[in-house]
Coordinates of C-alpha atoms in Angstrom, one line a residue:
X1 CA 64.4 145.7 1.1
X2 CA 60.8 146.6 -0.2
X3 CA 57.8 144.2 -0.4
X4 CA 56.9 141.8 -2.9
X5 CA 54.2 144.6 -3.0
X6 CA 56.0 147.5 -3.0
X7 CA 58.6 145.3 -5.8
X8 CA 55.9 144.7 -8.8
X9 CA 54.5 148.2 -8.3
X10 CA 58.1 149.1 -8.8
X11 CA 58.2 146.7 -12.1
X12 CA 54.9 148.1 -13.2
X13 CA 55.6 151.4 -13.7
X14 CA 59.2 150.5 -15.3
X15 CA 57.8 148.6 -17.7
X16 CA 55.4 151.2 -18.8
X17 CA 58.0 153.6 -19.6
X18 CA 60.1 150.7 -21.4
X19 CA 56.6 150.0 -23.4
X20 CA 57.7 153.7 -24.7
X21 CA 61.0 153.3 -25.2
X22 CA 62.8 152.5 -28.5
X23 CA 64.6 149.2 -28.7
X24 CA 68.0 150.4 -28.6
X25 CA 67.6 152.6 -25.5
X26 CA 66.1 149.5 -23.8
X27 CA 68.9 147.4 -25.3
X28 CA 72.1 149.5 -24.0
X29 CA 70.7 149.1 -20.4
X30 CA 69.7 146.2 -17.9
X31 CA 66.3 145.0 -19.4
X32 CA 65.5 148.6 -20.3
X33 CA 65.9 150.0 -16.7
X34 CA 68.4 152.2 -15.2
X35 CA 70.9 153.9 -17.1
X36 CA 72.4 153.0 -20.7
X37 CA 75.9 152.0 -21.0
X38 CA 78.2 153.9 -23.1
X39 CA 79.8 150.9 -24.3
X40 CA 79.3 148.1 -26.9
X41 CA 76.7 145.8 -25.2
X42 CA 73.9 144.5 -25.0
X43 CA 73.0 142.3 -22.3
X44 CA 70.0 140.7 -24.3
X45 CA 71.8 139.8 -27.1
X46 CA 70.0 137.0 -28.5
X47 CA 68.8 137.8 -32.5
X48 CA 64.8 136.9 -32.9
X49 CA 65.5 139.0 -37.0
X50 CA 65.7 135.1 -38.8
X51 CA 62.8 133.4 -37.0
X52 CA 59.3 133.4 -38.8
X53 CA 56.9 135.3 -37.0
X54 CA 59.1 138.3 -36.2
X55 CA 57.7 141.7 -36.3
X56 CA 59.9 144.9 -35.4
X57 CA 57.1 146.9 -33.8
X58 CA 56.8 144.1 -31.0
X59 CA 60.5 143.8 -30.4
X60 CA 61.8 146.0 -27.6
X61 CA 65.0 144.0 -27.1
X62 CA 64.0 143.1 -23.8
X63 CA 64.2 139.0 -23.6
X64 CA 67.4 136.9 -22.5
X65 CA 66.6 134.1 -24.8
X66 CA 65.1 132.0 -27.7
X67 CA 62.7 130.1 -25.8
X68 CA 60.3 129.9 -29.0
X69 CA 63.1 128.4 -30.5
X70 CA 63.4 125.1 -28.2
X71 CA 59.6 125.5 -26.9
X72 CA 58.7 122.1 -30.2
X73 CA 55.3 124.0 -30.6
X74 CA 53.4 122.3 -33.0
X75 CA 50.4 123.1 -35.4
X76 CA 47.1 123.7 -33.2
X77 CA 48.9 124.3 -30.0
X78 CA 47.5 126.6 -27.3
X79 CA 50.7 128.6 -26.6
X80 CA 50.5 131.1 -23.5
X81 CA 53.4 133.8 -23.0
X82 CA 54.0 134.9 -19.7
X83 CA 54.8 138.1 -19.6
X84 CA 54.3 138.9 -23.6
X85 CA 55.1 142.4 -23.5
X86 CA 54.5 144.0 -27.0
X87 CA 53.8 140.8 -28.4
X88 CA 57.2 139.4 -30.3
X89 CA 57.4 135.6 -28.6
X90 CA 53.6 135.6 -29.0
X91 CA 53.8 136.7 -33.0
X92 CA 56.4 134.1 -33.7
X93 CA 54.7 131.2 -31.7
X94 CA 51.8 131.9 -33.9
X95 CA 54.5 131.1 -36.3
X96 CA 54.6 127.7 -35.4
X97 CA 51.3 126.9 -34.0
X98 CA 49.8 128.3 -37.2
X99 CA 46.1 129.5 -38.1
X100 CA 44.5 126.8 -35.9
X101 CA 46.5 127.0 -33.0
X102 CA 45.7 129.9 -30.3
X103 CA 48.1 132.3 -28.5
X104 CA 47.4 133.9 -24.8
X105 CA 49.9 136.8 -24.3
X106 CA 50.0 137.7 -20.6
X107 CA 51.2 140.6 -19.2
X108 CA 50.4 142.8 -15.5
X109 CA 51.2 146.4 -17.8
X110 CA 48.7 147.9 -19.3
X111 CA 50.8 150.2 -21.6
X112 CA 52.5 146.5 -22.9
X113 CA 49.2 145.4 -23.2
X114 CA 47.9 148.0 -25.3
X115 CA 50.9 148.0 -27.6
X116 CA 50.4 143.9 -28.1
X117 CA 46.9 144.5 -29.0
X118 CA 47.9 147.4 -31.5
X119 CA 50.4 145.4 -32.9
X120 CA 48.1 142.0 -33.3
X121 CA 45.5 144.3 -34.6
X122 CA 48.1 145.7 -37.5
X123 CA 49.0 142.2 -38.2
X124 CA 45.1 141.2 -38.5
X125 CA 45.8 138.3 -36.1
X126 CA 42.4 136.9 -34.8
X127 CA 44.0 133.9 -32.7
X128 CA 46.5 136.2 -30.9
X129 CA 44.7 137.6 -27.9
X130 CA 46.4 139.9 -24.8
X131 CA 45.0 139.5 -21.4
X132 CA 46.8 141.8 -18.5
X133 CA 46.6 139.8 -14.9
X134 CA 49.7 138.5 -12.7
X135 CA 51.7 135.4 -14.1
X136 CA 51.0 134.3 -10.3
X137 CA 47.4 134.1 -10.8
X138 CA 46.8 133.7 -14.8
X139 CA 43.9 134.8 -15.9
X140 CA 43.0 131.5 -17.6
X141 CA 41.6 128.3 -16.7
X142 CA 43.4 125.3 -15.6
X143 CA 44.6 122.4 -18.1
X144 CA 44.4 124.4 -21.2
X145 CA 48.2 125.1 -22.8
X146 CA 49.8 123.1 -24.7
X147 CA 53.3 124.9 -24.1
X148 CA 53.7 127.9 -21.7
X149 CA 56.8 130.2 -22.9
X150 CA 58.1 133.5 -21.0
X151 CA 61.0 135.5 -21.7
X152 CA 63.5 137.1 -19.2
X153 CA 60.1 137.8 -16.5
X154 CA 60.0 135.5 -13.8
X155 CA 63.5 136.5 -12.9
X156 CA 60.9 140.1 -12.0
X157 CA 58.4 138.0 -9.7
X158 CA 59.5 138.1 -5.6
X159 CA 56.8 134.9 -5.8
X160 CA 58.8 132.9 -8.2
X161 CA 57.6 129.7 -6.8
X162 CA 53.8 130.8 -7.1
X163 CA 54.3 131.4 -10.8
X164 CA 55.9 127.4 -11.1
X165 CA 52.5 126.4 -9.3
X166 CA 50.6 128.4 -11.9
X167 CA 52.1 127.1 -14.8
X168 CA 51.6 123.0 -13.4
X169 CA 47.9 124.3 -13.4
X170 CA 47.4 126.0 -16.8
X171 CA 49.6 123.1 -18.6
X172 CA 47.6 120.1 -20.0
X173 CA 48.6 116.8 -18.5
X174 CA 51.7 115.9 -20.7
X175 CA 52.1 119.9 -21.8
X176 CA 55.9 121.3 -21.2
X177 CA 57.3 124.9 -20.7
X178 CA 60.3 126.4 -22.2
X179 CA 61.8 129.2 -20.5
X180 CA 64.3 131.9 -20.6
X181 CA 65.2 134.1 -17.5
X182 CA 68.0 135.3 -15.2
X183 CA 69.7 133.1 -12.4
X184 CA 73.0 133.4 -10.7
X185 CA 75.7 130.6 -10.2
X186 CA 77.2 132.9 -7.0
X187 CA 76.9 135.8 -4.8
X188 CA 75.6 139.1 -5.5
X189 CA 77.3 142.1 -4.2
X190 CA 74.6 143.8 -1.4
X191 CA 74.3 147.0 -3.2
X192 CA 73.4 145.7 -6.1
X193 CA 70.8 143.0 -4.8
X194 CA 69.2 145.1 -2.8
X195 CA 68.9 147.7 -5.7
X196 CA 65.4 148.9 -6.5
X197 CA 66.4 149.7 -10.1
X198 CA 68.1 146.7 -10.5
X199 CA 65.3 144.6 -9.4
X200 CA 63.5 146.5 -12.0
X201 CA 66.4 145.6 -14.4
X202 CA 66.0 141.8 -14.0
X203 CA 69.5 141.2 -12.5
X204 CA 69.1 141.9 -8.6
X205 CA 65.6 139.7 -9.0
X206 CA 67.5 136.8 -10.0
X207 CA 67.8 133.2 -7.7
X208 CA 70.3 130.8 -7.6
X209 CA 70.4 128.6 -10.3
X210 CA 69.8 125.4 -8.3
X211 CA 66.6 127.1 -6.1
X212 CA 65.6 128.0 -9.2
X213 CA 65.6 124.4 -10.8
X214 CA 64.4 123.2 -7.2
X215 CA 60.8 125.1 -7.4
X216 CA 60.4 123.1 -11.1
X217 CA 61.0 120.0 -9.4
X218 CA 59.4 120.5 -6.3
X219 CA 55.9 121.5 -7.9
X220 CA 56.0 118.5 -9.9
X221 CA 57.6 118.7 -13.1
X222 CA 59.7 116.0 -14.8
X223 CA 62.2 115.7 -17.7
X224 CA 63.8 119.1 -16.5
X225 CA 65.9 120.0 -18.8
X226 CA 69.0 123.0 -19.4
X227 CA 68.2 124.1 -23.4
X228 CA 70.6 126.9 -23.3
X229 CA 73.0 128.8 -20.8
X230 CA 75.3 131.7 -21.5
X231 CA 76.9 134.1 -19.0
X232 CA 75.5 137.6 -18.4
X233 CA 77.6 140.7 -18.3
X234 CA 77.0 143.8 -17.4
X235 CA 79.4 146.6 -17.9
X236 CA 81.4 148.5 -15.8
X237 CA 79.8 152.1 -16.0
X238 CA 76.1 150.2 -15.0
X239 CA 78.3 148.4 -12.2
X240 CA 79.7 152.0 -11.1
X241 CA 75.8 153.4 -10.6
X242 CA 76.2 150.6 -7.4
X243 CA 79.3 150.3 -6.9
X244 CA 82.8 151.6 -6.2
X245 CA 85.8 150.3 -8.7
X246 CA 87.1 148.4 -5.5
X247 CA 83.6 146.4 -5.8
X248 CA 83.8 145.9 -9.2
X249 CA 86.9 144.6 -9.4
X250 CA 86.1 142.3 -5.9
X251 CA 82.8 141.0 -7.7
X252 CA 84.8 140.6 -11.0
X253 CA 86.9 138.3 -9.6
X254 CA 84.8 136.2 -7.4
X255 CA 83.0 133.4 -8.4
X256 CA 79.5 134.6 -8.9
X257 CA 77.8 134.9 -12.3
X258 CA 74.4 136.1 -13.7
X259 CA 73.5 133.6 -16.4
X260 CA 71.1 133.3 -18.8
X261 CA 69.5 130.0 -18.7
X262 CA 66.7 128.2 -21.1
X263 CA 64.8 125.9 -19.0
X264 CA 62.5 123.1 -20.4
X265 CA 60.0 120.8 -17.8
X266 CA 56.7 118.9 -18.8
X267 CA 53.8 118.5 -16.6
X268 CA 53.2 115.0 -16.2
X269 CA 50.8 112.8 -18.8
X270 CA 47.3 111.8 -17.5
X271 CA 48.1 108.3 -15.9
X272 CA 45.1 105.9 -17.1
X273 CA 46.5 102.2 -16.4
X274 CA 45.3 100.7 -13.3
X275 CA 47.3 101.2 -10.3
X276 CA 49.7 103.1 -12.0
X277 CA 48.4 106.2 -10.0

């Protein structure tokens, strides 16, 4: 298995060739790495075309959720995207935290950075900014967002846990988080957890669902709560890259899943009554 190291360098560069993709090549693979499937699918299948906010150029069909959707920004929020890519959650939480709000768009690739700012330029957004840094270590101060959203990325951190501790830290006493990423409700098959490309294509990155839910708790969140979940399949002829058809048909039928889950958790209000703290 490679280092954490040796695991986001890997990311890095995969995500600067998906920054130059076109959505539907990124669309008919895992999260835009590895090879495309030759059937009808599309593991990120969630629509963003209805929601205000949307612009085409920033959507490279990347994300496993809605987590703008359930995120209950509000006008004048400080909204901060982890992982923003070229921009889409980012452009449509400006959607809801409106002309006096401010959005942070965060992302470690400088090719996704540079696209974001293209696009926000285009747009003439001047309360959309892009900063590239690690989600482990965000390049922004503590106690300043409001909400914190990130789409399909943690599941591409080996350090998930660091990037919970980073978000308590950024949030505003009494902020929340809503997001959307990869877990698994089983097993993994070896080959494909151990799979550089894979990792790279969000699925063999994934934790269990209930570690997952564990380093939210543990770092001090409260009011955790499940928004959405919907199973994750991948087809056969991405399986076969990893795989023999024994495997698939073993892994079929066991019980493990990949699931995409919505996750919601607030960071704790200021406590100000005596001896309540």
């Amino acid at each position: 298995m490679k280092t954490n190291e040796e695991l986001k360098e890997l990311v890095k560069l995969k995500y600067s060739e998906i920054a130059l993709q076109d959505k539907d090549t990124n669309q008919s693979s895992c999260c835009g790495a590895g090879c495309c499937s030759t059937e009808v699918y599309n593991i990120m299948s969630e629509d963003y075309t209805e929601l205000q906010g949307y612009n085409a150029d920033a959507d490279l069909g990347l994300g496993c959720g809605l987590p703008t959707q359930f995120a209950e920004i509000k006008k004048g929020d400080t909204v901060i995207d982890l992982g923003s890519g070229a921009g889409n959650d980012c452009f449509i939480a400006r959607a809801e935290t409106g002309e006096t709000g401010k959005v942070i768009g965060i992302d470690f690739t400088e090719a996704m950075i540079s696209k974001a700012r293209e696009n926000a330029e285009k747009l003439g957004f001047n309360n959309v900014e892009f900063r590239l840094g690690d989600i482990e270590h965000m390049p922004v101060t503590a106690n300043v967002a409001d909400v914190i959203v990130s789409n399909c990325v943690l599941n591409l951190v080996p350090d998930k846990n660091a990037v919970i501790k980073d978000i308590y830290r950024v949030l505003k006493p009494g902020g929340h988080f809503s997001i959307s990423d990869i877990v698994l409700t089983g097993e993994l098959p070896e080959k494909l957890r151990t799979a550089a490309e894979m990792y790279a294509g969000c699925v063999s990155g994934a934790i269990q669902k209930d570690d997952y839910l564990e380093f939210i708790s543990k770092n001090g969140f409260v009011n955790i709560t499940i928004q959405k979940e919907k199973p994750i399949v991948i087809p056969d002829d991405i399986l076969a890259n990893y795989l023999s058809a024994d495997e698939i048909a073993e892994f079929k039928n066991s019980n493990g899943a990949i699931v995409s889950v919505t996750v919601y958790a607030e960071k704790p209000k200021a406590c100000c009554e005596p001896g309540c703290c």
